[in-house]
PDB file of C-alpha atoms in Angstrom:
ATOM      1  CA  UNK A  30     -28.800  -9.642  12.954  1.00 44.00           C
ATOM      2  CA  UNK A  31     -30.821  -7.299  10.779  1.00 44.00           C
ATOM      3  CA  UNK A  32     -31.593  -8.911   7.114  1.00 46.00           C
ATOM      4  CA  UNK A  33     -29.244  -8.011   4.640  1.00 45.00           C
ATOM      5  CA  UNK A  34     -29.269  -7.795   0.770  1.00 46.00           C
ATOM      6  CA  UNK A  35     -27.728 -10.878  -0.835  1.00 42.00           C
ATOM      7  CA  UNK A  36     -25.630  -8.916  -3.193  1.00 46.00           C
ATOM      8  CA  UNK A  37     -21.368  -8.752  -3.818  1.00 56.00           C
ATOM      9  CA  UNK A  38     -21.643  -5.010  -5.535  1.00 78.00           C
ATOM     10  CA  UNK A  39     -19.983  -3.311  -2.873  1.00 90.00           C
ATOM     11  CA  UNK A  40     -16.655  -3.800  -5.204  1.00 90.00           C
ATOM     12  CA  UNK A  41     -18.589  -2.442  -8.037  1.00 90.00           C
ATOM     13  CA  UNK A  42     -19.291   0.878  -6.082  1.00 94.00           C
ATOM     14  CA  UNK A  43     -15.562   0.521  -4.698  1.00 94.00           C
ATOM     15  CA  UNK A  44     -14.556   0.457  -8.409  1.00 93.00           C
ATOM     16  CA  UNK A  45     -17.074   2.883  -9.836  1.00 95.00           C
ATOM     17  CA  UNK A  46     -15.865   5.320  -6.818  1.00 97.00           C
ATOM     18  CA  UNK A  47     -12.515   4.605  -7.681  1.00 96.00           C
ATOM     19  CA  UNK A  48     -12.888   5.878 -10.921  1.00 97.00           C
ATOM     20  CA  UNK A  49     -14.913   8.792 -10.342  1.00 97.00           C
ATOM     21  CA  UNK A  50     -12.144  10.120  -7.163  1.00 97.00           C
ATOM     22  CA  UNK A  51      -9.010   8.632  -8.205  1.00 96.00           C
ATOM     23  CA  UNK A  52      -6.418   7.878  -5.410  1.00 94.00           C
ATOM     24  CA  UNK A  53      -7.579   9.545  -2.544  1.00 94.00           C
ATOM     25  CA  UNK A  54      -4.590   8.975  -0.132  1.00 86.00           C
ATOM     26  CA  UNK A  55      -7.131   9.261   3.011  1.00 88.00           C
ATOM     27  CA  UNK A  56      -5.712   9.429   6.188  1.00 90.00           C
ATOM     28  CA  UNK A  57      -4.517  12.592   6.127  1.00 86.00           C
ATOM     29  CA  UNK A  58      -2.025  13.022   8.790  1.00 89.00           C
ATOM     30  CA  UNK A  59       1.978  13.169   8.556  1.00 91.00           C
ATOM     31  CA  UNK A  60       2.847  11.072  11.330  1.00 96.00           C
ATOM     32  CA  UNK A  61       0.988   7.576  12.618  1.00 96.00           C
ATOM     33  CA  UNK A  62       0.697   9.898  16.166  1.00 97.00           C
ATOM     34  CA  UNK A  63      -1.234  12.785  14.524  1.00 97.00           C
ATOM     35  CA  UNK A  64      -3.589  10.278  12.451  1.00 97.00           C
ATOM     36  CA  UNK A  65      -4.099   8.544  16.116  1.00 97.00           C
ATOM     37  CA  UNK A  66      -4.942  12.547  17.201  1.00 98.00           C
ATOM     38  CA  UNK A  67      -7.189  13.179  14.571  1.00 97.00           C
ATOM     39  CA  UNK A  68      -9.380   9.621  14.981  1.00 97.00           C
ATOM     40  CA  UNK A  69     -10.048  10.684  18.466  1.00 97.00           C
ATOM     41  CA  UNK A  70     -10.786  14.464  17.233  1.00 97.00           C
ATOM     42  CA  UNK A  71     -12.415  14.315  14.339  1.00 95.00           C
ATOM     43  CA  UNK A  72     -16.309  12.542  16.237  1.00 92.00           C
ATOM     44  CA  UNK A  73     -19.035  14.835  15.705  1.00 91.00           C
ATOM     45  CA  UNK A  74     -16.798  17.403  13.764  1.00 93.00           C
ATOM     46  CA  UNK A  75     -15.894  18.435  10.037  1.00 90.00           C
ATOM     47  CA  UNK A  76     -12.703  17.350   9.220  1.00 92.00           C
ATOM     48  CA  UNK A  77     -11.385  21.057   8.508  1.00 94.00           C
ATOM     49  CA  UNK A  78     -12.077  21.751  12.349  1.00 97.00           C
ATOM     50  CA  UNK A  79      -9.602  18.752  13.242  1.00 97.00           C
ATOM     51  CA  UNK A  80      -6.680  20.133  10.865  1.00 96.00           C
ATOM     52  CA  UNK A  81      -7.378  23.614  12.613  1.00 98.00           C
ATOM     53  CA  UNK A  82      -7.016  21.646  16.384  1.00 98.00           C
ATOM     54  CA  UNK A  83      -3.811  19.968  15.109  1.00 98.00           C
ATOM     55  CA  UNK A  84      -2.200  22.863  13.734  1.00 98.00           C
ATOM     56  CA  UNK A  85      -3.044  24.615  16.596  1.00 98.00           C
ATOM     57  CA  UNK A  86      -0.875  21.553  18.431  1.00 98.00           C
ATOM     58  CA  UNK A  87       1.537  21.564  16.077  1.00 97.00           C
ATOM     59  CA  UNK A  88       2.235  25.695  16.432  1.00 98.00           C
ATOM     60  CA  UNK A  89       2.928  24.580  20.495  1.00 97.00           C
ATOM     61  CA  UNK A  90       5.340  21.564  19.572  1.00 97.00           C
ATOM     62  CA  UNK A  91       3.064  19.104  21.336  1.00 97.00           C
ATOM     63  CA  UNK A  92       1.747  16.590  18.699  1.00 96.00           C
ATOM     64  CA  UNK A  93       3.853  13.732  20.655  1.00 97.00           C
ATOM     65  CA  UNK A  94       2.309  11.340  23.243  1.00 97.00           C
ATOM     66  CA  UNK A  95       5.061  13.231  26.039  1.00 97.00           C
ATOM     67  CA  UNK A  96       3.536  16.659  25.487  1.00 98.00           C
ATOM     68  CA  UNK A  97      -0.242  16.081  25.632  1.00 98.00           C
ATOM     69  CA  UNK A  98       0.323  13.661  28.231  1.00 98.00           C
ATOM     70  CA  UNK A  99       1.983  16.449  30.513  1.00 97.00           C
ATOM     71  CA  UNK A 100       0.136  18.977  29.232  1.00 98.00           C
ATOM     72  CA  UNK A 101      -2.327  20.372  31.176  1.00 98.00           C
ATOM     73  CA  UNK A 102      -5.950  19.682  30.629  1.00 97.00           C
ATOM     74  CA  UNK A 103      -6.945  22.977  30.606  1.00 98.00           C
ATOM     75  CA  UNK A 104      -4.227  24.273  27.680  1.00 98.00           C
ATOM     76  CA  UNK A 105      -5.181  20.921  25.996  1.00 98.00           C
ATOM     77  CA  UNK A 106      -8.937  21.927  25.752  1.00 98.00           C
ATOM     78  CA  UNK A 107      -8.195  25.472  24.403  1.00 98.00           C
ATOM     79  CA  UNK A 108      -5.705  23.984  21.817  1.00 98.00           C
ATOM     80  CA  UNK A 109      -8.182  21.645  20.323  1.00 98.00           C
ATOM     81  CA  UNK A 110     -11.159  23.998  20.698  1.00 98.00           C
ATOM     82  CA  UNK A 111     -11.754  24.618  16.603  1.00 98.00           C
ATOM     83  CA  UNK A 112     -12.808  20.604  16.726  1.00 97.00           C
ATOM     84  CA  UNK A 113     -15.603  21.295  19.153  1.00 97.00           C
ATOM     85  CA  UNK A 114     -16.686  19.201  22.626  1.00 97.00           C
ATOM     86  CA  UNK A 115     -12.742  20.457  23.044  1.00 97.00           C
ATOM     87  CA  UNK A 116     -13.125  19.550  26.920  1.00 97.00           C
ATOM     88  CA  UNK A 117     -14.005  16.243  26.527  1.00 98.00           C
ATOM     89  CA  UNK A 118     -12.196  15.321  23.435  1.00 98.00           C
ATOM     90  CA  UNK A 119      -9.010  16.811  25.451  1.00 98.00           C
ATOM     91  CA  UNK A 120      -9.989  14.516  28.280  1.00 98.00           C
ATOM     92  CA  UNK A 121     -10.210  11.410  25.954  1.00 98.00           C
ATOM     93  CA  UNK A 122      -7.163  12.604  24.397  1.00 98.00           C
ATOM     94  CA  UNK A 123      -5.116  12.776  27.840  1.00 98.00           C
ATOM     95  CA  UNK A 124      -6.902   9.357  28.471  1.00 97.00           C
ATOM     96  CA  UNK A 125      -5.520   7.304  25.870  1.00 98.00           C
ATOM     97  CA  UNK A 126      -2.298   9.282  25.408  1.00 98.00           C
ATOM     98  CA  UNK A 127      -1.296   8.160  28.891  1.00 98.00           C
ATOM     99  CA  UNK A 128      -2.937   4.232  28.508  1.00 98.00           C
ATOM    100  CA  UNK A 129      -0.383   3.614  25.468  1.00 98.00           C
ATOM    101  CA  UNK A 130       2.868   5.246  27.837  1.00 98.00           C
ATOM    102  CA  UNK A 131       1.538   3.205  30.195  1.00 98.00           C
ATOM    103  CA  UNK A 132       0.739   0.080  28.489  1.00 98.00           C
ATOM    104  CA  UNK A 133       3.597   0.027  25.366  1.00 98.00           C
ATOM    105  CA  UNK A 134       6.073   2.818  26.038  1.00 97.00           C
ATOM    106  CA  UNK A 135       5.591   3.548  22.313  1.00 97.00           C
ATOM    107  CA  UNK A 136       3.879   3.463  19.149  1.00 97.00           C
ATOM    108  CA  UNK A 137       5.742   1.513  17.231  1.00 97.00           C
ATOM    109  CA  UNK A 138       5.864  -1.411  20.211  1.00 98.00           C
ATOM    110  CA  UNK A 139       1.961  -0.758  20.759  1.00 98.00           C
ATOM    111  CA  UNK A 140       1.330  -1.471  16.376  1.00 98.00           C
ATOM    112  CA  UNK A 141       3.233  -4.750  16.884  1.00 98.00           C
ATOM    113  CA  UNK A 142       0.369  -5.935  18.919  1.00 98.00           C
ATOM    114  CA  UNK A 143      -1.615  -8.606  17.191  1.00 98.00           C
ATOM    115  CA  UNK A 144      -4.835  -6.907  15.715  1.00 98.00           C
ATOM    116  CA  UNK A 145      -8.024  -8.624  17.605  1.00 97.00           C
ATOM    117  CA  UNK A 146      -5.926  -7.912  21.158  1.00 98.00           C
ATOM    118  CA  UNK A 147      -4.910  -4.454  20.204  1.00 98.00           C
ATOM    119  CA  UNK A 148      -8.798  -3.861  18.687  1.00 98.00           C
ATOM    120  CA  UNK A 149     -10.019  -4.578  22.459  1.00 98.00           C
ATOM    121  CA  UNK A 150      -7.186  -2.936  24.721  1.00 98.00           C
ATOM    122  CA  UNK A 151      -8.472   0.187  22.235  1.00 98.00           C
ATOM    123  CA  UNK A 152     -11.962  -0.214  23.358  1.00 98.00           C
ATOM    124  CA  UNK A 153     -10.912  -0.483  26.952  1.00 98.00           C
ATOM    125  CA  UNK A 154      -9.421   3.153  26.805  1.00 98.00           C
ATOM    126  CA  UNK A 155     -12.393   5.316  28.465  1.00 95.00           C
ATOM    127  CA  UNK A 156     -13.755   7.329  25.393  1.00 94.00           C
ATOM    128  CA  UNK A 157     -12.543   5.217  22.311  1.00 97.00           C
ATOM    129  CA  UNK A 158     -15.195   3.511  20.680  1.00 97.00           C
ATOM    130  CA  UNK A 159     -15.631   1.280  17.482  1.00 98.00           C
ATOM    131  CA  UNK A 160     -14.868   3.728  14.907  1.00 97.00           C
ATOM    132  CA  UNK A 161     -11.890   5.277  16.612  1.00 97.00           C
ATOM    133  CA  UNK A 162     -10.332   2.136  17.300  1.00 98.00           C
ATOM    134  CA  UNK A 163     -10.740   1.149  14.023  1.00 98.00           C
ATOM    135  CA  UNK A 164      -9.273   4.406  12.270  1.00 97.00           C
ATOM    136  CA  UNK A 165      -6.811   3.736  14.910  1.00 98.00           C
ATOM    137  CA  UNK A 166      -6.010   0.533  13.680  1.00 98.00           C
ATOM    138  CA  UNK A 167      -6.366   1.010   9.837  1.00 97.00           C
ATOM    139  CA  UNK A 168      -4.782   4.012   9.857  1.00 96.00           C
ATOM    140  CA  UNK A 169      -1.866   4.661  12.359  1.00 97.00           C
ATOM    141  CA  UNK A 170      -1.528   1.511  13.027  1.00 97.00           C
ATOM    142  CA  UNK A 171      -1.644  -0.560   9.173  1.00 96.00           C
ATOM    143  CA  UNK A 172      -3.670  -3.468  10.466  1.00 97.00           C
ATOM    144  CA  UNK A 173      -6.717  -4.907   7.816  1.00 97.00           C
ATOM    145  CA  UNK A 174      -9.473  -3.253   9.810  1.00 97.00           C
ATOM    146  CA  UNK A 175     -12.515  -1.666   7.836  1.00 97.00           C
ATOM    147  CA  UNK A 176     -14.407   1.797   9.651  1.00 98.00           C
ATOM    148  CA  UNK A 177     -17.237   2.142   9.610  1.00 97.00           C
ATOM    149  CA  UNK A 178     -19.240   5.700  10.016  1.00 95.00           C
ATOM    150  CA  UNK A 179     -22.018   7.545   9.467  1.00 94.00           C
ATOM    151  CA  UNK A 180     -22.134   7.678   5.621  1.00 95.00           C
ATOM    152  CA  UNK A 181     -21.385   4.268   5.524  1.00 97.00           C
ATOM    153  CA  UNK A 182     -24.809   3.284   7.114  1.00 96.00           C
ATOM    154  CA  UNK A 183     -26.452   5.977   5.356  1.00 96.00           C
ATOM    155  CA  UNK A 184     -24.924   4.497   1.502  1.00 96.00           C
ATOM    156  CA  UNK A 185     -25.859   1.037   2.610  1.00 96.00           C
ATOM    157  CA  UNK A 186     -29.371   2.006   3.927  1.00 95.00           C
ATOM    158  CA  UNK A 187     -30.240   4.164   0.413  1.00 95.00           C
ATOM    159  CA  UNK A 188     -29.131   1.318  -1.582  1.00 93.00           C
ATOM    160  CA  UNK A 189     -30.670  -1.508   0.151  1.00 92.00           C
ATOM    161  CA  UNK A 190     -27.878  -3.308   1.417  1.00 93.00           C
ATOM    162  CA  UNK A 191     -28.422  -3.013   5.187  1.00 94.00           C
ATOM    163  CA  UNK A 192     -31.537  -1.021   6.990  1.00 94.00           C
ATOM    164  CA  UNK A 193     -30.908   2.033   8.431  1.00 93.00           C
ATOM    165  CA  UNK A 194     -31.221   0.686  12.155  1.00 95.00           C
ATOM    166  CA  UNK A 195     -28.098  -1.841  11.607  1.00 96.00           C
ATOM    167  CA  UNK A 196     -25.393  -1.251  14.093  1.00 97.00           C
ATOM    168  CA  UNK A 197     -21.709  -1.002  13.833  1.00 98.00           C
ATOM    169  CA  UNK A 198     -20.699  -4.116  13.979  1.00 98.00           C
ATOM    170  CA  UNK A 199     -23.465  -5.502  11.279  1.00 97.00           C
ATOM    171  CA  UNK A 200     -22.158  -2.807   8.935  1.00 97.00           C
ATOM    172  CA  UNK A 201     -18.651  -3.925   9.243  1.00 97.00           C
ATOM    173  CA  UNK A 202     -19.604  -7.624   8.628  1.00 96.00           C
ATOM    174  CA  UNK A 203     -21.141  -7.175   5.694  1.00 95.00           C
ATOM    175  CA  UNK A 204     -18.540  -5.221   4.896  1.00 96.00           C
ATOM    176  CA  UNK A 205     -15.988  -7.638   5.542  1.00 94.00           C
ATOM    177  CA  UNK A 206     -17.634 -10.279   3.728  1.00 93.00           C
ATOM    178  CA  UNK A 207     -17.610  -8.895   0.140  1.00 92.00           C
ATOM    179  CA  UNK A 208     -14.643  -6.933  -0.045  1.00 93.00           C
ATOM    180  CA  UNK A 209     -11.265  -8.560  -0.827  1.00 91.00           C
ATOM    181  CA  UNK A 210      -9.274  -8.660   3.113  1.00 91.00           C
ATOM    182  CA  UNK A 211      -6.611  -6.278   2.757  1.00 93.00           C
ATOM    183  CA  UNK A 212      -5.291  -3.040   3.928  1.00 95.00           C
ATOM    184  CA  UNK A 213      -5.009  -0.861   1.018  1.00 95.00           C
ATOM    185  CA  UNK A 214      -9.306  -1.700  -0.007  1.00 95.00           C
ATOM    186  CA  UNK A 215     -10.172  -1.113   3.318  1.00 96.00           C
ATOM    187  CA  UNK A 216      -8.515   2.259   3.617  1.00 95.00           C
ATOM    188  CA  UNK A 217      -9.238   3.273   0.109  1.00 96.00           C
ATOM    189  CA  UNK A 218     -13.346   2.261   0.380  1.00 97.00           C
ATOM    190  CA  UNK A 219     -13.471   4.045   3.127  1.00 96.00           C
ATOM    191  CA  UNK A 220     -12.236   7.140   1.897  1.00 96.00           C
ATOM    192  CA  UNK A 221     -14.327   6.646  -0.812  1.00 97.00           C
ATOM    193  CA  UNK A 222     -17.446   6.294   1.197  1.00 97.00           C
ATOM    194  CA  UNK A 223     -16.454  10.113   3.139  1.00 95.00           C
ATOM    195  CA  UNK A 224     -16.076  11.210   0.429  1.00 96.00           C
ATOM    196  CA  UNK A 225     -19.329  10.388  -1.812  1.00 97.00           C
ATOM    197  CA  UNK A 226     -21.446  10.979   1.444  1.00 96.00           C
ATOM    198  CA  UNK A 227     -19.659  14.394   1.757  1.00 94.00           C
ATOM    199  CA  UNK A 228     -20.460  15.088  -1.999  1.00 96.00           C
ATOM    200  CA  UNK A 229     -23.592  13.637  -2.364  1.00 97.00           C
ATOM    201  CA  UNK A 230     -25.164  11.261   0.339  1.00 96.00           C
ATOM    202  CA  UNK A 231     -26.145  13.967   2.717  1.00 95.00           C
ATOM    203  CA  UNK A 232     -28.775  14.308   5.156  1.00 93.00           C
ATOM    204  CA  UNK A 233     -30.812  15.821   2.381  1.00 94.00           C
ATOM    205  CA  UNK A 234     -29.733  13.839  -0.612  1.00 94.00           C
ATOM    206  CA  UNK A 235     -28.147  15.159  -3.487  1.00 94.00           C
ATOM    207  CA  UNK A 236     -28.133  11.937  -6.455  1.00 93.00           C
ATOM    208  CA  UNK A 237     -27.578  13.860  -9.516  1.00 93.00           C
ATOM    209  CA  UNK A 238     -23.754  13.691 -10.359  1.00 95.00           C
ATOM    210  CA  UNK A 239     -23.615  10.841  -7.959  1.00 96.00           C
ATOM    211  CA  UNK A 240     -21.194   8.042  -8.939  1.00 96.00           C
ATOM    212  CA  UNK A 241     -23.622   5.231  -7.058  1.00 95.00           C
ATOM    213  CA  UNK A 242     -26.593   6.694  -8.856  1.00 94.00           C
ATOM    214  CA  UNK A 243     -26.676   3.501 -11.499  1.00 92.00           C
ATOM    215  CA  UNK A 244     -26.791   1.418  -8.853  1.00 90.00           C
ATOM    216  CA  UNK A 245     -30.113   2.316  -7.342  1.00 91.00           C
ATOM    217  CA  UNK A 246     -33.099   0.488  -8.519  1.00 89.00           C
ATOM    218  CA  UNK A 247     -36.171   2.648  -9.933  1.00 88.00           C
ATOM    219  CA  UNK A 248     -38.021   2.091  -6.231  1.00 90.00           C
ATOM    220  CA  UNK A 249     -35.308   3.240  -4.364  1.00 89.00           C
ATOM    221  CA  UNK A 250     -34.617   6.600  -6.641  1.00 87.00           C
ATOM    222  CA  UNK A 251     -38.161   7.444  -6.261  1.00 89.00           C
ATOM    223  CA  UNK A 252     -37.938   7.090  -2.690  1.00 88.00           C
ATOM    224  CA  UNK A 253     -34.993   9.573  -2.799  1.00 87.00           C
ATOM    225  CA  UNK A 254     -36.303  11.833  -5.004  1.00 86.00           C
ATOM    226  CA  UNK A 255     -39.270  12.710  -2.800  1.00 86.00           C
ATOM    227  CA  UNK A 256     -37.018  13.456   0.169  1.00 80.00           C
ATOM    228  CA  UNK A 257     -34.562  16.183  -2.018  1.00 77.00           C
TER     229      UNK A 257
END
């Protein structure tokens, strides 16, 4: 495992975020089914292309696991085109729409499941990996699961936490290790995260305004400042 940082201050950035976004109320979705729909849309994709794919759904009365499981591929695909890679998302859609008929009959009998057997059946489904389980999980689902994504290794990189080649499951660890284990941190961090990489911890980043910007050390806002 890569060498971490021996530090607890991920709850001071949860709590400095916390103040700086308020409740953010992240997963949007208004049924456990379309937040399942939008962790397996949303890969690779802003999340205002995923609403678009889902109302799109919605407009045909198909958000249920029936409809897009009978639905054919080819309507499927054109429905969820504003997300992008609409073919294969509508494939991996189909694929785990019909696994959970299959395997549970329903949701509600499927989020019963204990969490470490439901985590791998998830990860069995061709095209669901880590993070999609996960949102899965944390958010359809209500089990103490943390995501992890693509800002989160980029927040943990810039502030010296984890390098920037650690992989999902060393990102979660560490996570899990300093924040307290329950649902409502792990879903509200998270959002968090989004939502200060969204704002701030781009590609190219952008630290003044930033909430986390007290928390860099003089080296590492140097290093930053040179690549804005």
């Amino acid at each position: 495992m890569a060498k971490a940082r021996k530090t607890d201050s991920l709850l001071f950035l949860h709590k400095r975020l916390s103040a700086h976004y308020g409740p953010l109320g992240w997963w949007p979705g208004e049924t456990p089914f379309e937040v399942m729909v939008g962790a397996v849309l949303t890969q690779n994709t802003a999340w205002t292309n995923v609403e678009k794919a889902i109302a799109n759904l919605k407009a045909e009365r198909a958000l249920s696991l029936e409809a897009i499981d009978q639905m054919p591929h080819g309507k499927l695909a054109r429905l969820l085109r504003p997300s992008g890679y609409f073919r294969v998302k509508a494939r991996r859609l189909k694929n785990l729409v019909r696994a959970v008929r299959e395997k549970f009959g329903s949701l509600p009998r499927m989020f019963k499941t204990p969490t470490n057997e439901l985590r791998a059946w998830l990860l069995s489904v061709n095209g669901v990996g880590k993070e999609t389980a996960d949102s899965i999980l944390c958010y359809a689902a209500e089990h103490p699961v943390f995501v992890v994504d693509a800002y989160t290794r980029r927040i943990y990189s810039r502030h010296g936490f984890l390098p920037p080649e650690a992989d999902y499951d060393e990102l979660q660890e560490f996570s899990l290790e300093r924040l307290p284990r329950d649902l409502a941190t792990y879903n509200e961090f998270h959002a968090q995260i989004v939502n200060v990489g969204k704002d701030f911890c781009r590609t190219k980043p952008k630290c003044e305004g930033c909430p986390l910007k007290p928390f860099l050390t003089p080296a590492q806002r140097r290093k930053l400042s040179t690549a804005q």
